[in-house]
Coordinates of C-alpha atoms in Angstrom, one line a residue:
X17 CA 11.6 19.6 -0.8
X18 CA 9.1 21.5 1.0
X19 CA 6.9 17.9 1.4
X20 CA 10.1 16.5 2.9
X21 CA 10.7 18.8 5.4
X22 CA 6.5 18.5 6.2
X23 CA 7.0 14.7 6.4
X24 CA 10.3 15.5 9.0
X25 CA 8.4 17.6 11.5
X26 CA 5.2 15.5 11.3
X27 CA 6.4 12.1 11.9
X28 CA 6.1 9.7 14.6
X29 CA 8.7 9.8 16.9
X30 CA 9.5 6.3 18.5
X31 CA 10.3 6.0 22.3
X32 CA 13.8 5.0 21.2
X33 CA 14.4 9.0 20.1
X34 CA 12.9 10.4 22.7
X35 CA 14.9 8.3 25.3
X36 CA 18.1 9.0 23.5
X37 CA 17.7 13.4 23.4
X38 CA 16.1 12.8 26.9
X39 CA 19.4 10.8 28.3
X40 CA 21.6 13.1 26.3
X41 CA 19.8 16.4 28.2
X42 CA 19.9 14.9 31.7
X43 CA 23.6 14.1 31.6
X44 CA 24.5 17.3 29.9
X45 CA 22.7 19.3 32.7
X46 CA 24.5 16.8 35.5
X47 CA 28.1 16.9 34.0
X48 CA 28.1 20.4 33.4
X49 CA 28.3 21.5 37.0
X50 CA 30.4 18.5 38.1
X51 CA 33.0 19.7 36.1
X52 CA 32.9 23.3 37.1
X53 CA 33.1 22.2 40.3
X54 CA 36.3 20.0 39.7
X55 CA 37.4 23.1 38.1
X56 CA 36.5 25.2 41.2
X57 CA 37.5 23.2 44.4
X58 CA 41.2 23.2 43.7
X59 CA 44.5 24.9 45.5
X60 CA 46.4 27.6 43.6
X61 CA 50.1 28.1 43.9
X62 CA 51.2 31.6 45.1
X63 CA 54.9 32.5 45.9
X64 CA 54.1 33.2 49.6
X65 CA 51.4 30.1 50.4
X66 CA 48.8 28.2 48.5
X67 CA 45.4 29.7 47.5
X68 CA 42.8 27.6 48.2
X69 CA 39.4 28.0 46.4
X70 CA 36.6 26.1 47.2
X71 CA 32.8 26.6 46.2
X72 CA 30.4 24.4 48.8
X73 CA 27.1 22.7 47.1
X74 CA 23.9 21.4 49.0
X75 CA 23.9 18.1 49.6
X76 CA 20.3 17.8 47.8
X77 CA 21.5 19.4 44.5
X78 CA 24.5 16.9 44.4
X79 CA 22.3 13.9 45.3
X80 CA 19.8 15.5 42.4
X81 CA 22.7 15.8 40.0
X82 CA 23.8 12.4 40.8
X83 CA 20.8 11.0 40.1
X84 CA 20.7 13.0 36.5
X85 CA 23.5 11.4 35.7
X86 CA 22.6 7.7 36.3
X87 CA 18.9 8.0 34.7
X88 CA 20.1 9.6 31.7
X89 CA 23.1 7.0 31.3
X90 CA 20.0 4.3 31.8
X91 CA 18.2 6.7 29.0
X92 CA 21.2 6.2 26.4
X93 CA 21.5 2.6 27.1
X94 CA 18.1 1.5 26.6
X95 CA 17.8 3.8 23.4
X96 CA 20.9 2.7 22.2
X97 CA 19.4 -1.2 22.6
X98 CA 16.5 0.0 21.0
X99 CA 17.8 1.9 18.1
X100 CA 19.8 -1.9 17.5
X101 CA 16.4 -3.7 18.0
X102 CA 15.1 -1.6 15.6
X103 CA 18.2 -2.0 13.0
X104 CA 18.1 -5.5 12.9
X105 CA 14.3 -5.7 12.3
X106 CA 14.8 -3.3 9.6
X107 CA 17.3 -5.1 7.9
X108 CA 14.8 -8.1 7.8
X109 CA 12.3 -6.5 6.5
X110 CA 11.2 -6.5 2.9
X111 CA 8.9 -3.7 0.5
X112 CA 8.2 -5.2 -2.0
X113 CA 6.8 -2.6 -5.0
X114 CA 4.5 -4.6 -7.1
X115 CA 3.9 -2.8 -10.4
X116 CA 1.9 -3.8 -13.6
X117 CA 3.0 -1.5 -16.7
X118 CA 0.7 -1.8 -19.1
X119 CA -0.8 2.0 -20.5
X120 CA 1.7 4.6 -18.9
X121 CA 5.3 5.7 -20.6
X122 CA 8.2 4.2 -19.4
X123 CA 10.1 7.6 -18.5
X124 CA 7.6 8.2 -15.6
X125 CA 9.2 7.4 -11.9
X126 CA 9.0 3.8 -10.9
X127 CA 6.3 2.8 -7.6
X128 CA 9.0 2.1 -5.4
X129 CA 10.3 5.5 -5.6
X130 CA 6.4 6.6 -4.0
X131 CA 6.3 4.0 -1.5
X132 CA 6.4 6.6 1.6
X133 CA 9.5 6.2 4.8
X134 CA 6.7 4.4 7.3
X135 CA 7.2 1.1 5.0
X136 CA 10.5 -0.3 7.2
X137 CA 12.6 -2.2 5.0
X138 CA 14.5 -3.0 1.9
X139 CA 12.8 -1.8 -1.2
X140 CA 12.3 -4.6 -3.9
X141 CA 10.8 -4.2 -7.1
X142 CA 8.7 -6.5 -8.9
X143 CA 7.6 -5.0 -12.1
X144 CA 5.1 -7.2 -14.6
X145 CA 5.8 -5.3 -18.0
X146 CA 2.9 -5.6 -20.7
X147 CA 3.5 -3.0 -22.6
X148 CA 5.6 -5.0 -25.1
X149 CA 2.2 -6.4 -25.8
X150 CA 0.4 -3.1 -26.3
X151 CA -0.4 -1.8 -30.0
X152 CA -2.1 1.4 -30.4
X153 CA -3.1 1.4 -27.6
X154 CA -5.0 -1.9 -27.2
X155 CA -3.6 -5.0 -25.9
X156 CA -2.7 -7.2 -29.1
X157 CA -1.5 -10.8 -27.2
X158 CA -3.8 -11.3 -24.1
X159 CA -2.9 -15.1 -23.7
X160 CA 1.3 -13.7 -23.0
X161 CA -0.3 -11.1 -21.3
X162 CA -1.8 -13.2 -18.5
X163 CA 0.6 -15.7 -18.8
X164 CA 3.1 -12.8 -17.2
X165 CA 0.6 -12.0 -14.7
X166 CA 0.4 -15.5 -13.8
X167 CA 4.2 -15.7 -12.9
X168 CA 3.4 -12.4 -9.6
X169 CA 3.1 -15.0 -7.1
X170 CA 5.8 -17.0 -8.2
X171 CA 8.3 -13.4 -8.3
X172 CA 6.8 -12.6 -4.9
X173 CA 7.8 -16.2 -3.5
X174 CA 11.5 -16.1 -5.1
X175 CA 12.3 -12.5 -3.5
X176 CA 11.2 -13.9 -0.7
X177 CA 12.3 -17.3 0.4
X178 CA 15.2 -16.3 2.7
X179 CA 12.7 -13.8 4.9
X180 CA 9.7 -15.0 7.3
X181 CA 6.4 -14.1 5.8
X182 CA 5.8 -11.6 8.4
X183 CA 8.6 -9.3 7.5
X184 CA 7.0 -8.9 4.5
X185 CA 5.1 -6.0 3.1
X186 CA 3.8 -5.6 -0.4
X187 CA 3.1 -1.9 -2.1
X188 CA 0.9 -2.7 -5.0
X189 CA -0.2 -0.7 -8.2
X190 CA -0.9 -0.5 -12.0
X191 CA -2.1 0.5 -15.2
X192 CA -2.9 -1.9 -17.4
X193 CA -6.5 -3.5 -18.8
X194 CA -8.9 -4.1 -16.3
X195 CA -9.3 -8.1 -16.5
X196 CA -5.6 -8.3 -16.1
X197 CA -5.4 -6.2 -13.2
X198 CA -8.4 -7.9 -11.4
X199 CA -6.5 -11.3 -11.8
X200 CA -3.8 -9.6 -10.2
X201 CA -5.5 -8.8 -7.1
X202 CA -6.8 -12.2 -7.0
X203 CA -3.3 -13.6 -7.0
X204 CA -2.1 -11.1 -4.0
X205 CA -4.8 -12.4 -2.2
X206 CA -2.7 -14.6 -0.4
X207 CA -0.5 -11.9 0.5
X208 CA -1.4 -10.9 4.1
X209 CA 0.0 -7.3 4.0
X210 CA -0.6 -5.4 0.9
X211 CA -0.9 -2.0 0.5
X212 CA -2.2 0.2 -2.9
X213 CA -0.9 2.8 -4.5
X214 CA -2.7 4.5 -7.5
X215 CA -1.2 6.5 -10.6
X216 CA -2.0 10.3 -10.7
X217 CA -2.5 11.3 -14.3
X218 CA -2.8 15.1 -13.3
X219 CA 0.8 14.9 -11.3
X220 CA 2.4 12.1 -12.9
X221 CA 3.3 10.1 -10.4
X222 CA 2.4 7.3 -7.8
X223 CA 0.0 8.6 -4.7
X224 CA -1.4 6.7 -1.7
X225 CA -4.7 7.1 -1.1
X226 CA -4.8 9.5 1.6
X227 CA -7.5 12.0 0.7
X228 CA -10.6 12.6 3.2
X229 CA -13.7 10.1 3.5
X230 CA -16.2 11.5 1.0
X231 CA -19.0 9.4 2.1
X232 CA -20.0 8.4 -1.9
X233 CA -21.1 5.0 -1.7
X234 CA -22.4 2.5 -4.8
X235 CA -26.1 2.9 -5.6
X236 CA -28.2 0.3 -7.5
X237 CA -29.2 1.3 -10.4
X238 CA -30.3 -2.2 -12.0
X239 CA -31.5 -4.9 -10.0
X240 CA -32.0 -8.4 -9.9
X241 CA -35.0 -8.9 -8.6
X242 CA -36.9 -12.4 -6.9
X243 CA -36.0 -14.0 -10.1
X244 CA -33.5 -17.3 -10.0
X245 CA -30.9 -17.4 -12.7
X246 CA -27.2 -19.0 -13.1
X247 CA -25.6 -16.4 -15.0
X248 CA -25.7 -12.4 -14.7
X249 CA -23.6 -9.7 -16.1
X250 CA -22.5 -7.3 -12.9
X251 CA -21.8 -3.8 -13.9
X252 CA -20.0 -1.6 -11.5
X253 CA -19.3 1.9 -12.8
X254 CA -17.0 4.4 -10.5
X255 CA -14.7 6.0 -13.1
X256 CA -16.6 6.7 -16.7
X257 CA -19.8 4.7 -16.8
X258 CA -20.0 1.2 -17.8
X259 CA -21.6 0.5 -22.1
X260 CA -25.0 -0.9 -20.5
X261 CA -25.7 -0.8 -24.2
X262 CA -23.1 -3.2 -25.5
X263 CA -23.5 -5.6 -22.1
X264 CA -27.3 -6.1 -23.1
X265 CA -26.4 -7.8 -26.1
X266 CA -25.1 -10.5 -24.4
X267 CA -29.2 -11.3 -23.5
X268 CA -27.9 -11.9 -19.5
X269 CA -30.0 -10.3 -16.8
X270 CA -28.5 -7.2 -15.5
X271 CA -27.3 -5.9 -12.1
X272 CA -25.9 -2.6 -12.1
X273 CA -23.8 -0.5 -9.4
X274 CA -22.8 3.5 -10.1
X275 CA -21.1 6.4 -7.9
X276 CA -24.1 9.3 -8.0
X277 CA -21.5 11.1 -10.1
X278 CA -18.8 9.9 -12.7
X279 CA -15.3 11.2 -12.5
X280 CA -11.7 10.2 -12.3
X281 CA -10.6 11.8 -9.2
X282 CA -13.0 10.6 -6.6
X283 CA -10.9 7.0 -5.4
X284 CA -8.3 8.7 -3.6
X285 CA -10.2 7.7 0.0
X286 CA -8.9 4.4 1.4
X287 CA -12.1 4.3 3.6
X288 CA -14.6 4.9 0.6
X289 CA -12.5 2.3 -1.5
X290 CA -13.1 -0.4 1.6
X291 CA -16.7 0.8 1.6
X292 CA -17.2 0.1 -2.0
X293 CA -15.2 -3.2 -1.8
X294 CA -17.4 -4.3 0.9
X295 CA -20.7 -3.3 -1.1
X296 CA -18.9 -5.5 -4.2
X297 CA -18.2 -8.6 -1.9
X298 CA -21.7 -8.4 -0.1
X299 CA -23.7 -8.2 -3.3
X300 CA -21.3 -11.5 -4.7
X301 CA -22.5 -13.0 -1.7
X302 CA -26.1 -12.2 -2.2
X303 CA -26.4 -13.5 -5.7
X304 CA -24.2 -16.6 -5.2
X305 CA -27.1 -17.2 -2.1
X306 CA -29.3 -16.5 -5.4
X307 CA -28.0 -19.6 -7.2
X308 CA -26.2 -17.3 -9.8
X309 CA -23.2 -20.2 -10.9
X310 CA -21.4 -17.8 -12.7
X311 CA -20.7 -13.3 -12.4
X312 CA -20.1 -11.8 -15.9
X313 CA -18.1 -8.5 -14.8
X314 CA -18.1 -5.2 -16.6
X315 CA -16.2 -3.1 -14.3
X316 CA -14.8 0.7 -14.9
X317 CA -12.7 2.1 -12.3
X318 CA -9.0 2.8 -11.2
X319 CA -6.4 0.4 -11.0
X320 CA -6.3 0.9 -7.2
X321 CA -10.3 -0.2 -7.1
X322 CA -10.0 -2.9 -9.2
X323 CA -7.2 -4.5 -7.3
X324 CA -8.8 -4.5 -4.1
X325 CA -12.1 -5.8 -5.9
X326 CA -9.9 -9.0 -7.6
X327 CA -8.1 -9.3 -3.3
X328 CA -11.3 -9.1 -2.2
X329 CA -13.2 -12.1 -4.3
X330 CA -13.5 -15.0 -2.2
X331 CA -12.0 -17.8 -4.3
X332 CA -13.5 -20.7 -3.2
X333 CA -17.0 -19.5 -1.7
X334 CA -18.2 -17.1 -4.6
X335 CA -19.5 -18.0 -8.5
X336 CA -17.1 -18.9 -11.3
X337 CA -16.2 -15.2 -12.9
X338 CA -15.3 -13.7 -15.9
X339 CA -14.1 -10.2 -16.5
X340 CA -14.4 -8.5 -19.7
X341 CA -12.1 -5.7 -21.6
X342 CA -13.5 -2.5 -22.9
X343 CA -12.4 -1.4 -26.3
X344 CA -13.5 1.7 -27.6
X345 CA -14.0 1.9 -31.2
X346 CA -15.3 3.4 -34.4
X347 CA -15.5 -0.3 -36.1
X348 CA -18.9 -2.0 -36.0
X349 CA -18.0 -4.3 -33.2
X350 CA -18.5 -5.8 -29.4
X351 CA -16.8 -3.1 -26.9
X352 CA -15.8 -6.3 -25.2
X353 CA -13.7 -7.9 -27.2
X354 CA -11.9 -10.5 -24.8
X355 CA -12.3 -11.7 -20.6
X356 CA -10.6 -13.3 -18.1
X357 CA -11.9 -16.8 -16.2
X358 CA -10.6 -16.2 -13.2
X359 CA -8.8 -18.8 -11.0
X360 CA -12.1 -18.8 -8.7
X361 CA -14.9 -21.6 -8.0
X362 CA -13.0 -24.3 -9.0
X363 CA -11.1 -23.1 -11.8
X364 CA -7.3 -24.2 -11.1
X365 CA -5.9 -21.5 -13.5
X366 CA -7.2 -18.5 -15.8
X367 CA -8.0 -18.9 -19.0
X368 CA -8.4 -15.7 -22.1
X369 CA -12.3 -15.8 -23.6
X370 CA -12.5 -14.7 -26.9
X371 CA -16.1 -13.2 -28.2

């Protein structure tokens, strides 16, 4: 309640509202003393002869109150063609809350519920449930998985087909694996508006990513080098820190990028999360300049990350990319079970890989 009230007091008040209480002041200060005046200058009926009262004004504070009365009448009418404008935009305009369920319970409050009152428009949800395909925790069907990711652009098209592109928003978030959620981002690429939220696992709810600049940025910790090769495995550790162990086995050279500190709770920035996404494009750029044909991609980070990483991969310009799943386990086996082929460099659709 007490965020409400914050959110009240805080926001942005359009020129519509402060025409309207500006119109509605000026003509209560004008009419008020008109009327007394009415109420004043009159005769009164005695038995012998007829009282007459009369109270005399300046001719400058009538003109004054005159003209009080004819700007705040112009005041009410242009707010009230304002606050119309702004009703019939609003009614055009579309949210449209894309979430990917694929970790959290289903009792927590749904993304559209977070999506804060400065989005203008009907709230839409477009939810992409996995869970159905989620056994102990680990994802048991990754081919139905992806082909339900698959259909987002598709949903987004159908909900929208009666409304012109650029009454559009989209509010995007999600928990689910990380190759899933990186083709997701690559599929909202097209979308020219979209916005990220990120689940809050202290809280329990959907946040925007409102929190201060910290000023972290990625550091190499592996590089490439001089050296000319057509396949690497890019590791990119901002959450926990990415099995360097497990990736070597795969006998690719090895680039790697790390916050200086691990942690779960340091992507809440929008500006550091456009920093790092422009450090992960950049260094795409430089090793597809490098001849690299294809990125092997080990990536640890928040859903909100890797969504703007999988937006921000140029689908046409960049290598052909896989990105892998983490599985932690006890059994004798590769921590990366399964990746995704993205829909990049060629490669009309994505496809599961299977180690």
């Amino acid at each position: 309640m007490a965020s409400k009230v914050v959110e009240w007091m805080t926001r942005q008040r359009p020129v519509a509202h402060l025409m309207f209480w500006g119109g509605f002041l000026l003509l209560t200060s004008g009419i008020e003393p008109m009327w007394l005046l009415l109420m004043i200058n009159m005769v009164v009926p005695t038995l012998d002869q007829a009282l007459s009262i009369t109270v005399e004004q300046a001719p400058v504070l009538v003109a004054t109150r005159w003209v009080m009365l004819a700007v705040g009448t112009v005041f009410l009418s242009v707010s009230g063609w304002f606050y119309i404008h702004d009703w019939r935009k609003e009614a055009r305009q579309l949210v449209l809350g894309v979430e990917i369920l694929g970790l959290r319970d289903a009792t927590a409050p749904p993304l559209t519920e977070a999506i804060p009152q400065t989005f203008r428009g009907t709230r839409m949800p477009i939810v992409v449930d996995l869970r159905q395909n989620i056994v102990d925790g680990e994802l048991s069907d990754p081919d139905r998985a992806l082909t339900e990711v698959a259909m987002l652009p598709a949903r987004i098209k159908t909900q929208c087909q009666w409304s012109d592109r650029r009454d559009v928003q989209v509010v995007a978030g999600g928990l689910a694996p990380v190759p899933l959620l990186f083709l997701a981002g690559v599929l909202l690429d097209d979308e020219s508006d979209v916005s990220l939220l990120d689940w809050d696992r202290h809280l329990g709810k959907w946040k925007l990513l409102d929190a201060p600049e910290s000023g972290k940025r990625l550091e190499t910790a592996l590089a490439l080098g001089d050296s000319e090769v057509d396949e690497v495995a890019l590791c990119i550790s901002v959450s926990y820190r990415v099995n360097l162990g497990a990736v070597s086995s795969l006998g690719l050279p090895m680039v790697h990028l790390e916050l200086p500190t691990q942690g779960t709770a340091q992507h809440w920035s929008e500006l550091d999360q456009q920093a790092w996404g422009e450090q992960f494009l950049e260094l795409a750029m430089a090793l597809e300049a490098k001849g690299v044909a294809r990125i092997h991609l080990f990536l640890a980070a928040p859903g909100s990350v890797v969504l703007r990483m999988g937006r921000l991969y140029d689908k046409r310009n960049l290598p052909a990319l896989r990105v892998y799943q983490y599985r932690r386990s006890a059994v004798v086996e590769s921590p990366y079970p399964w990746a995704i082929e993205m829909p990049v460099a060629g490669h009309q659709s994505a496809r599961v890989i299977t180690l």
